[in-house]
Every structure is written in structure tokens, then in C-alpha cells.
Amino acid sequence: HLGACAWFGVGLQHSESWIDAMQLRDSPLWGQYMASFHFAVGLIAGEQVVEPKTELERSYAAFALLIAFLISTTIVGSFTTLMTRLQLLAAKSRDQIAVLQLYLKDKRVSVTLAATILESAHLA
């Protein structure tokens, strides 16, 4: 929303802006907002929906694209870190269950009791 409003505000600064190129100056407010919002959402995907017409618009678009890129890479990096941690925890849990199984087998614990113990360990 903020990106869309800022993009529209930048377009209002000049008489021959993206707003005029798309013939939106006299359009209803909702149409103007949706065109601006479309631009802002497009930036997240790295898409240039509307071509900047002025230096100020190009500067804003470049800066907004950089910010969108940094936010996207931060999110992807965070998810990657979380997935790696999850895999490490799962591997540790599997290793602990394997050690427990060996221990129960070594101590000749009955199959029924061993199954109950392993089931409890899986739930823990």
C-alpha cells in the first residue's frame, strides 16, 4: 500500500509522468490506486509493470526494486535457515532413536516393553 501511494505521489510531481502515459490523471481514484498497486506488487517479483517516464520516477523505481530485492532475499534466507535447523533437529532425533533401539536390544528388553518405550520416545 505504501509503495503504491508513494509511486502515485512521485507520478504527480511532473506533467508528463507515468500517470499521463497511462491516461490516469482524470481516472477515478480506485483506478489510479489499482494501477499504482499493480506497479508496487510487480516490483516484488522484479517485474517492470509501468515504465518510469521521469528521472524521479526512475530513481524511485530503482530504489523500490532494491528494497524489494533485499526484503525478498532476507525472507528466503530466513526460510533456508529454518529448514536447515529443522533438518538438523530431525536427524538428531533419528540418531537418538537409533541409539535407544540399540540400547534396548543390547539389554534384551522384551519386544512389548521396547515397543512401548520407543513409542513414548517418538512422542517426546
PDB file of C-alpha atoms in Angstrom, residues 4 7-8 18-19 22 24 29-41 49-50:
ATOM      1  CA  ALA A   4       1.651   2.214  -4.315  1.00  0.00           C
ATOM      2  CA  TRP A   7       4.630   5.696  -6.603  1.00  0.00           C
ATOM      3  CA  PHE A   8       1.461   7.647  -7.357  1.00  0.00           C
ATOM      4  CA  TRP A  18       3.619   7.554 -15.928  1.00  0.00           C
ATOM      5  CA  ILE A  19       0.176   8.766 -14.827  1.00  0.00           C
ATOM      6  CA  MET A  22      -1.373   5.600 -18.857  1.00  0.00           C
ATOM      7  CA  LEU A  24      -4.906   8.037 -15.400  1.00  0.00           C
ATOM      8  CA  LEU A  29      -9.350   7.231  -7.567  1.00  0.00           C
ATOM      9  CA  TRP A  30      -9.794   3.438  -7.430  1.00  0.00           C
ATOM     10  CA  GLY A  31      -8.346   3.047 -10.938  1.00  0.00           C
ATOM     11  CA  GLN A  32      -5.380   5.230 -10.047  1.00  0.00           C
ATOM     12  CA  TYR A  33      -4.780   3.258  -6.866  1.00  0.00           C
ATOM     13  CA  MET A  34      -5.014  -0.119  -8.611  1.00  0.00           C
ATOM     14  CA  ALA A  35      -2.521   0.948 -11.305  1.00  0.00           C
ATOM     15  CA  SER A  36      -0.140   2.132  -8.575  1.00  0.00           C
ATOM     16  CA  PHE A  37      -0.689  -1.018  -6.536  1.00  0.00           C
ATOM     17  CA  HIS A  38      -0.065  -3.169  -9.627  1.00  0.00           C
ATOM     18  CA  PHE A  39       3.295  -1.415 -10.047  1.00  0.00           C
ATOM     19  CA  ALA A  40       4.200  -1.921  -6.373  1.00  0.00           C
ATOM     20  CA  VAL A  41       3.315  -5.630  -6.404  1.00  0.00           C
ATOM     21  CA  VAL A  49       4.762  -3.125 -14.995  1.00  0.00           C
ATOM     22  CA  VAL A  50       4.906   0.606 -15.676  1.00  0.00           C
TER      23      VAL A  50
END
